Amino acid sequence: MTRSVRIVRLLFILGTLTSALKAQVTTATIYGTVLDPTSAAVSRAEITLTNEANGVTHTATSNDVGEFTLTFLPIGRYRLTVKSQGFKTATESGIMLAAGQRITRTFNLEVGAVTDTLSVTEQAPLVNTVTPEQRETYVTGEITELPLFRRDWTSVLGVSAGTRVNGPKVIFNGLAQGAFSFTVDGTRASGSSEDTNLASWGDFNYIKGVSMEAIAEVHVSKGIASAEIADTLSGNLEVITKSGTNKIHGSLFENYLGRVLNARNQFLATRPPEVYNQFGGSLGGPIVKNKLFMFGAYEGYRQRRFTSFNTNVATSEFRNQMIAAVPAYKMFFDTQPLPNQAYNAGAIVGRYIGFGSNAANDNHVVLRGDYYLDSNNFFSARYTRGRPNSLTPRAQVMNPRTFDGKTEVVTAAYTHTRAASSLQTRFGYNFNDVARSDGFIKNNIATIDGSLGFSDSGELLASKGTGWSSDTVFALTLARHSIKLGGIYYYQDTSRVNQVASSVTYSSAADMLANIPSSVSLQFGLNPSLISDWNTWFFIQDDFRVTPRLILNL
């Protein structure tokens, strides 16, 4: 049995024993070739890639055909140096690497002393020349400088061809909105434990996944994706968070919107109070230069704004008639306002137009640490915490709808790199807890439902879930083959409880006067639903360099 056959069989066995769910791409890869002035291969050339922000280096050596691979490279701005005895040192700076980028470069060395340096500082933007997938990348400057309403970073996705944000969902290339995946730093970041959502379950909060202040890069991948991008039918939306650098950097911001800037609602005689205040900041820097870095961000908002009502309510005459017939109706009718618009004599319902105060709050924190043990070993960890809540008033003062949410997300990663083999392993924890409740449930008030033109409902609905993931990806460089194989295990448990306020339904006003309901619904306690599931997938991928200009992605 030849050595190549044994290697292929070993890779197959490892692949079948490894399972992967979401080996999402958070790093970049460079495939390089070193040539002399006659285009002959330069072997054993020393390649050094240095991160210009934190001074961390990555090294490789060209093989017998002059080729090298640098993989699992964190996003950022780099300087690349190529050295070989008998040739001038080649240096290229300002290399910007984005998540999921896989590029090929050829370096033609000039004859001379190794102490002589040939530097290149300006290059055209690097293009992904290895895979055919559709990629768009938005960096910090584009996200923070664009005029995004309420600092919602998902608004920038609308400039991407074939991408449309529909509430808390993303539609890629016209495919179903539930077919996308959403990850932050490579692990699941859905705001809902029941499906993939940018916002919390119920779509009541403004901060999607992670604060805009903590975003280093937003990456969209769709179309023919690489094997590393899994658990999606339409595309993946990936967010990479900021990390500390060798320079202390930070920010402060405040976004204020008040009623003085808004027009009066056409249905109201006065302009009610309204204010939206969004504030926060960030701070990052070195704990140990070139070794240990920290970054943190806080974002909060406070909203108090009016919500207009335009609904039908029982007239005073009909209400008095009902209460006289059945005094128990008084508890329900006391929750409703009287009509404030003209209505016909003897009418059962009239129109009520008014407004109430809608309140929303959140305190969102992001903390990240990065530790470079040496040039071959790198640790990173991130913690995200959110506490969004909101109150939506209704014409029935005692029946407002409230949302209370909790999110806790932890991501940890370890990367080990060598010239011919590398490994990256990640751990993810995602907790979501949202409760939606109506005032009728809290106050134990039964509702009147039916075809009379006035009614309201009360419900308690809560969704809670926890997800755990652990994945590992291996990268091997064997001659012209750059092989990746990986696996992940993902477990999630989800629960939902539901309670509906008791209700009485009448078919007509006469039946209501006679207290003859057509149906009565009584709810005792909660109605729980529990789901737990685990998933396993795996992938094997080979970028085979047929020539320096031709790579087959298998």
XYZ file of C-alpha atoms in Angstrom:
554
model
C 0.000 0.000 0.000
C 1.479 3.372 -1.030
C 1.902 6.247 1.405
C -0.674 8.378 -0.489
C -3.310 5.648 -0.264
C -2.687 5.260 3.474
C -3.103 9.016 3.944
C -6.385 9.060 2.018
C -7.730 6.129 4.051
C -6.685 7.771 7.302
C -8.475 10.964 6.328
C -11.620 9.027 5.441
C -11.632 7.224 8.811
C -11.102 10.480 10.705
C -13.896 12.104 8.745
C -16.396 9.372 9.477
C -15.552 9.451 13.175
C -15.966 13.233 13.362
C -19.361 14.930 13.213
C -20.018 18.566 12.338
C -22.985 20.886 12.554
C -21.836 24.481 12.194
C -18.171 24.683 11.301
C -18.670 28.317 10.329
C -15.737 30.204 8.845
C -14.327 32.994 11.034
C -10.748 33.018 9.733
C -8.913 33.430 6.425
C -6.504 31.270 4.397
C -3.614 32.260 2.113
C -2.280 29.872 -0.550
C 1.079 31.152 -1.769
C 3.760 30.282 -4.303
C 7.359 31.531 -4.173
C 9.224 31.786 -7.513
C 12.604 33.091 -8.697
C 13.066 35.495 -11.659
C 12.876 32.550 -14.106
C 9.551 31.370 -12.540
C 11.266 28.342 -11.021
C 10.099 27.240 -7.564
C 11.940 28.486 -4.498
C 11.864 25.825 -1.780
C 12.417 26.314 1.945
C 11.639 30.036 1.765
C 10.670 31.497 5.143
C 7.284 33.192 5.203
C 6.232 35.411 8.107
C 2.803 37.008 8.383
C 2.484 39.702 11.057
C -0.743 41.235 12.343
C -0.139 44.994 12.209
C -2.574 45.689 15.085
C -1.264 43.309 17.752
C 2.169 42.182 16.499
C 1.263 38.463 16.451
C 3.099 36.443 13.794
C 2.257 33.346 11.743
C 4.998 31.416 9.943
C 5.302 28.886 7.136
C 7.968 27.377 4.853
C 7.600 26.783 1.129
C 7.763 23.142 -0.014
C 9.690 21.558 -2.894
C 7.398 23.183 -5.483
C 7.569 26.593 -3.785
C 4.081 26.449 -2.302
C 2.914 27.251 1.226
C -0.363 27.578 3.134
C -1.272 29.864 6.029
C -4.599 28.917 7.548
C -6.843 29.857 10.494
C -5.746 33.496 10.207
C -7.837 35.908 12.325
C -9.301 38.831 10.397
C -7.263 42.024 10.290
C -4.516 43.954 8.552
C -1.244 42.065 7.938
C 2.333 42.448 6.717
C 3.840 39.472 4.842
C 7.571 38.857 4.530
C 9.285 36.251 2.293
C 12.984 35.415 2.859
C 15.282 32.998 1.040
C 19.060 32.759 0.828
C 20.388 34.416 -2.335
C 17.298 36.579 -2.869
C 16.130 39.967 -1.729
C 13.590 39.930 1.082
C 10.076 40.643 -0.244
C 7.679 42.521 2.024
C 4.048 43.379 1.429
C 2.047 45.417 3.944
C -1.575 46.454 4.228
C -2.976 42.992 3.460
C -6.607 43.019 4.650
C -8.028 39.591 5.463
C -11.737 38.981 6.024
C -13.630 36.029 7.448
C -13.885 33.098 5.066
C -11.424 34.629 2.599
C -9.267 32.114 0.714
C -6.824 33.755 -1.641
C -3.852 32.762 -3.789
C -0.702 34.859 -4.102
C 2.497 34.469 -6.133
C 5.739 36.067 -4.901
C 8.527 36.567 -7.460
C 11.810 37.067 -5.625
C 14.697 39.075 -7.063
C 18.293 37.950 -6.900
C 20.255 39.807 -4.236
C 21.299 39.831 -0.621
C 18.724 38.747 1.934
C 19.381 42.021 3.758
C 18.011 43.918 0.767
C 14.266 44.455 0.935
C 11.702 44.904 -1.819
C 8.572 46.428 -0.264
C 5.069 46.713 -1.647
C 2.620 48.918 0.267
C -0.283 49.379 -2.144
C -2.201 46.548 -3.741
C -5.610 46.074 -5.298
C -8.221 44.597 -2.915
C -7.721 40.891 -2.404
C -10.225 38.758 -4.281
C -11.400 35.325 -3.228
C -10.041 33.242 -6.115
C -10.434 29.784 -4.591
C -14.193 29.214 -4.242
C -17.194 30.350 -6.342
C -19.452 31.313 -3.435
C -21.015 34.778 -3.258
C -19.360 36.791 -0.469
C -19.886 40.300 0.832
C -17.921 41.767 3.728
C -18.696 44.942 5.663
C -15.964 46.236 7.947
C -16.184 48.511 10.990
C -15.907 51.756 9.052
C -18.762 50.911 6.694
C -21.020 49.836 9.551
C -20.374 52.740 11.912
C -20.254 55.542 9.338
C -23.396 54.683 7.388
C -26.587 56.427 8.671
C -28.292 53.359 10.135
C -31.624 53.944 11.893
C -31.273 53.301 15.630
C -27.808 51.879 15.023
C -29.293 48.688 13.578
C -26.352 47.069 11.780
C -28.643 44.656 9.901
C -29.788 47.608 7.750
C -26.487 47.485 5.870
C -27.379 44.059 4.488
C -29.884 45.652 2.120
C -27.089 46.909 -0.153
C -26.024 43.319 -0.879
C -27.347 41.858 -4.128
C -29.857 39.093 -3.502
C -30.145 39.888 0.226
C -33.239 41.262 1.949
C -33.923 41.700 5.660
C -37.524 40.869 6.549
C -38.011 41.761 10.207
C -35.895 39.331 12.235
C -35.232 37.136 9.173
C -32.875 37.319 6.201
C -33.787 36.208 2.691
C -30.887 35.145 0.461
C -31.374 34.844 -3.308
C -35.157 34.575 -2.965
C -35.046 31.389 -0.862
C -37.198 30.821 2.209
C -36.550 33.260 5.055
C -36.219 30.408 7.532
C -33.380 28.836 5.545
C -30.527 31.120 6.668
C -28.118 30.690 9.569
C -26.820 33.388 11.917
C -23.544 33.074 13.826
C -21.288 35.352 15.873
C -17.614 34.394 16.094
C -18.480 31.036 14.556
C -21.180 29.845 16.972
C -24.956 30.000 16.902
C -26.326 33.435 17.795
C -30.053 33.171 17.064
C -32.132 35.331 19.392
C -34.787 32.615 19.479
C -34.403 29.032 20.599
C -37.257 27.958 18.314
C -35.824 29.060 14.954
C -33.168 31.312 13.430
C -33.800 34.954 14.360
C -31.715 38.106 14.355
C -33.765 39.553 17.218
C -35.159 37.976 20.353
C -38.241 35.785 20.046
C -41.150 38.152 19.425
C -38.949 40.716 17.616
C -39.328 43.338 20.357
C -35.689 44.412 20.853
C -33.439 46.684 18.789
C -29.983 45.156 19.385
C -29.592 42.209 17.005
C -27.236 39.494 18.248
C -24.432 41.824 19.297
C -24.028 45.582 19.713
C -22.858 47.489 16.638
C -20.143 48.970 18.852
C -18.541 45.508 19.191
C -18.601 44.543 15.488
C -15.355 44.278 13.562
C -16.845 42.687 10.465
C -20.153 41.463 9.017
C -19.793 38.690 6.494
C -22.437 37.313 4.115
C -21.882 33.987 2.352
C -24.442 32.567 -0.077
C -24.700 30.700 -3.329
C -22.289 27.783 -3.731
C -20.777 27.769 -0.256
C -17.704 25.903 0.917
C -18.112 22.721 2.919
C -17.211 24.536 6.142
C -20.434 26.558 6.017
C -23.113 24.177 7.208
C -26.662 24.012 8.579
C -28.028 26.438 6.006
C -30.032 26.139 2.809
C -29.741 29.742 1.597
C -26.718 31.394 3.218
C -24.888 32.298 6.382
C -24.709 35.665 8.141
C -21.536 35.840 10.230
C -20.496 38.587 12.656
C -16.923 38.856 13.917
C -16.485 40.865 17.113
C -13.689 43.335 17.828
C -10.625 42.393 19.835
C -8.035 44.414 21.690
C -4.839 45.621 20.021
C -1.474 46.979 21.152
C -2.986 50.457 21.199
C -5.693 51.474 23.647
C -8.809 52.409 21.704
C -12.348 53.250 22.698
C -15.530 55.129 21.837
C -18.541 56.906 23.331
C -21.859 57.540 21.619
C -25.364 58.808 22.203
C -28.302 58.732 19.806
C -31.212 60.953 20.865
C -34.625 61.270 19.236
C -37.299 63.491 20.794
C -40.790 64.713 20.024
C -39.502 68.164 19.138
C -38.135 66.578 15.943
C -41.342 64.719 15.057
C -44.615 65.824 13.476
C -47.973 65.598 15.286
C -50.054 62.503 14.599
C -52.908 63.484 12.289
C -55.526 61.880 14.557
C -54.408 63.641 17.746
C -54.984 67.251 18.825
C -51.658 67.488 20.665
C -48.175 66.106 20.204
C -47.640 63.541 22.984
C -44.236 63.102 24.667
C -41.740 60.857 22.927
C -38.057 60.131 23.509
C -35.587 57.481 22.371
C -32.133 57.597 23.938
C -29.428 55.136 22.849
C -26.035 55.354 24.520
C -22.879 53.403 25.319
C -19.255 52.969 24.396
C -16.320 50.581 24.097
C -12.766 50.153 25.336
C -9.997 47.828 24.169
C -6.272 47.460 24.548
C -3.362 45.299 25.685
C -2.994 43.623 29.058
C 0.364 42.195 27.956
C 1.758 43.645 24.715
C 1.741 41.178 21.786
C 0.223 38.562 24.119
C -2.989 39.317 25.968
C -5.753 41.677 24.813
C -9.146 42.700 26.175
C -12.147 44.434 24.628
C -15.506 45.427 26.088
C -18.592 47.263 24.852
C -21.834 48.442 26.441
C -24.975 49.618 24.696
C -28.245 50.614 26.303
C -31.428 52.281 25.172
C -34.475 53.823 26.817
C -37.619 54.437 24.805
C -40.791 56.241 25.826
C -43.015 56.901 22.862
C -46.711 57.134 22.120
C -48.723 54.404 20.469
C -52.010 55.437 18.888
C -55.263 53.509 19.298
C -58.072 53.372 16.743
C -60.508 50.695 17.817
C -64.150 49.836 18.524
C -65.476 49.857 22.096
C -68.938 49.375 23.606
C -71.126 52.500 23.752
C -72.227 53.879 27.107
C -75.894 53.009 26.437
C -75.159 49.400 25.517
C -72.709 49.010 28.389
C -75.259 50.209 30.970
C -77.858 47.917 29.450
C -75.544 44.904 29.709
C -74.440 45.626 33.286
C -78.064 46.050 34.371
C -78.897 42.654 32.863
C -75.787 40.838 34.143
C -73.818 42.753 36.837
C -70.828 40.420 36.374
C -70.180 42.115 33.019
C -68.995 45.231 34.871
C -65.513 43.814 35.511
C -64.892 43.458 31.782
C -66.486 46.744 30.685
C -64.536 48.698 33.293
C -61.357 47.813 31.409
C -62.559 49.550 28.227
C -62.721 53.298 27.516
C -65.842 54.991 26.180
C -66.075 56.090 22.536
C -64.675 59.567 21.859
C -65.950 59.765 18.282
C -69.519 60.381 17.132
C -71.781 57.351 16.675
C -75.407 56.669 15.763
C -78.079 56.520 18.450
C -78.708 52.967 19.624
C -75.372 51.715 18.302
C -73.663 48.875 20.125
C -70.116 50.085 19.399
C -68.390 53.399 18.795
C -64.911 54.491 17.808
C -62.160 55.300 20.299
C -59.006 57.143 19.162
C -56.221 57.840 21.634
C -52.671 57.043 22.589
C -50.643 55.397 25.305
C -46.973 55.202 26.270
C -44.806 52.461 24.797
C -41.703 51.701 26.882
C -38.621 49.713 25.821
C -35.257 49.180 27.511
C -32.107 47.114 27.124
C -28.684 46.795 28.737
C -26.321 44.925 26.429
C -22.741 43.973 27.332
C -19.984 42.351 25.233
C -16.652 41.224 26.736
C -13.875 39.578 24.737
C -10.373 38.367 25.570
C -7.601 37.132 23.252
C -4.455 35.373 24.420
C -1.540 34.431 22.155
C 0.471 31.854 24.062
C 2.998 31.876 21.203
C 2.962 32.124 17.417
C 1.388 28.651 17.195
C -1.270 28.756 19.940
C -4.117 31.230 20.264
C -7.075 31.413 22.688
C -10.113 33.673 22.476
C -13.341 33.943 24.465
C -16.411 36.181 24.353
C -19.350 36.755 26.692
C -22.530 38.564 25.620
C -25.403 39.530 27.915
C -28.679 41.278 27.086
C -31.754 42.222 29.108
C -34.334 43.644 26.687
C -37.901 44.413 27.751
C -40.846 46.334 26.373
C -44.393 47.376 27.255
C -46.994 47.954 24.544
C -50.171 49.716 25.742
C -53.663 48.992 24.499
C -56.932 50.894 24.559
C -57.875 48.583 27.451
C -55.678 50.137 30.150
C -55.573 46.959 32.214
C -54.450 44.815 29.296
C -51.010 46.024 28.135
C -48.614 43.529 26.538
C -45.160 43.139 28.058
C -42.023 41.356 26.851
C -39.213 40.402 29.226
C -36.091 38.855 27.710
C -32.790 37.404 28.844
C -29.866 36.370 26.645
C -26.548 34.835 27.634
C -23.998 33.803 24.992
C -20.521 32.348 25.546
C -18.023 31.523 22.802
C -14.521 30.125 23.333
C -11.978 29.063 20.705
C -8.498 27.554 20.593
C -6.318 27.604 17.461
C -3.090 25.643 16.981
C -1.104 26.226 13.793
C 1.907 24.485 12.251
C 3.531 24.641 8.840
C 1.815 21.477 7.594
C -1.094 21.006 10.013
C -3.407 23.202 12.051
C -6.353 22.736 14.363
C -9.183 24.958 15.535
C -11.729 23.975 18.148
C -14.677 26.010 19.434
C -17.242 25.875 22.212
C -20.565 27.715 22.160
C -23.357 28.300 24.682
C -26.542 30.192 23.784
C -29.365 30.859 26.271
C -32.623 32.664 25.434
C -35.584 33.294 27.723
C -38.528 35.480 26.648
C -41.901 35.855 28.373
C -44.821 37.669 26.750
C -47.799 38.401 28.982
C -51.040 40.400 28.746
C -52.679 42.318 31.571
C -55.867 40.237 31.552
C -53.825 37.191 32.582
C -52.064 39.063 35.395
C -55.344 40.531 36.663
C -57.358 37.319 36.168
C -60.000 38.990 33.994
C -62.183 36.936 31.668
C -62.779 38.363 28.191
C -65.878 38.643 26.042
C -65.372 37.392 22.532
C -67.665 37.071 19.572
C -69.289 39.017 16.743
C -70.441 42.087 18.691
C -67.566 44.286 17.496
C -65.717 44.753 20.778
C -63.469 42.200 22.393
C -59.921 41.653 23.553
C -57.775 38.700 24.469
C -55.279 37.871 27.164
C -52.424 35.405 26.947
C -49.233 34.318 28.638
C -46.646 32.896 26.242
C -43.064 32.084 27.175
C -40.232 30.582 25.115
C -36.991 29.375 26.677
C -34.073 27.382 25.341
C -30.422 26.482 25.748
C -28.018 25.362 23.045
C -24.550 23.799 23.405
C -22.032 23.225 20.629
C -18.492 21.937 20.359
C -16.623 21.660 17.079
C -13.144 20.911 15.785
C -11.624 21.531 12.346
C -8.290 20.046 11.172
C -6.255 21.503 8.314
C -3.520 19.432 6.644
C -1.137 20.468 3.887
C 0.064 17.463 1.874
C 2.050 18.398 -1.238
C -0.509 20.170 -3.458
C -3.445 19.228 -1.232
C -4.855 21.573 1.430
C -7.301 19.358 3.275
C -9.813 20.322 5.944
C -12.020 17.966 7.877
C -14.139 18.830 10.853
C -16.850 17.925 13.219
C -19.261 19.346 15.757
C -21.859 18.138 18.208
C -24.831 20.398 18.920
C -27.520 19.906 21.569
C -30.524 22.087 22.243
C -33.514 21.980 24.556
C -36.498 24.275 24.039
C -39.637 24.818 26.071
C -42.773 26.863 25.552
C -45.614 27.502 27.987
C -48.966 28.976 27.039
C -51.955 30.162 29.040
C -54.984 31.937 27.558
C -57.366 34.042 29.612
C -60.816 32.564 30.107
C -63.325 33.881 27.577
C -67.070 33.873 26.946
C -68.470 34.067 23.404
C -71.929 35.350 22.441
C -73.526 35.082 19.024
C -75.695 38.218 19.332
C -76.554 41.147 21.593
C -79.818 39.448 22.545
C -77.934 36.350 23.700
C -75.611 38.542 25.736
C -78.529 40.308 27.411
C -79.998 36.910 28.241
C -76.540 35.625 29.271
C -76.717 32.706 26.824
C -73.140 32.133 25.622
C -72.426 30.109 22.521
C -69.165 28.879 24.049
C -67.104 29.225 27.199
C -63.336 28.680 27.341
C -61.616 28.112 30.679
C -57.856 27.812 31.063
C -56.396 26.044 34.068
C -52.640 26.436 34.601
C -49.987 26.324 31.919
C -49.818 24.268 28.756
C -46.147 23.269 28.407
C -44.361 22.000 25.302
C -40.869 20.538 25.640
C -38.455 19.666 22.838
C -34.845 18.519 23.011
C -32.705 17.427 20.093
C -29.105 16.843 19.086
C -27.495 17.057 15.672
C -24.295 15.786 14.096
C -22.710 16.518 10.724
C -19.235 16.191 9.237
C -17.315 17.515 6.260
C -14.133 16.849 4.301
C -12.783 19.466 1.901
C -9.710 19.522 -0.343
C -8.298 22.540 -2.168
C -6.101 20.844 -4.767
C -3.612 23.203 -6.452
C -3.306 21.843 -9.959
C -1.195 24.856 -10.966
C -0.449 28.148 -9.176
C -3.435 29.611 -11.048
C -5.821 26.669 -10.872
C -7.281 25.281 -7.627
C -9.940 22.593 -7.492
C -12.234 22.841 -4.469
C -13.414 19.301 -3.764
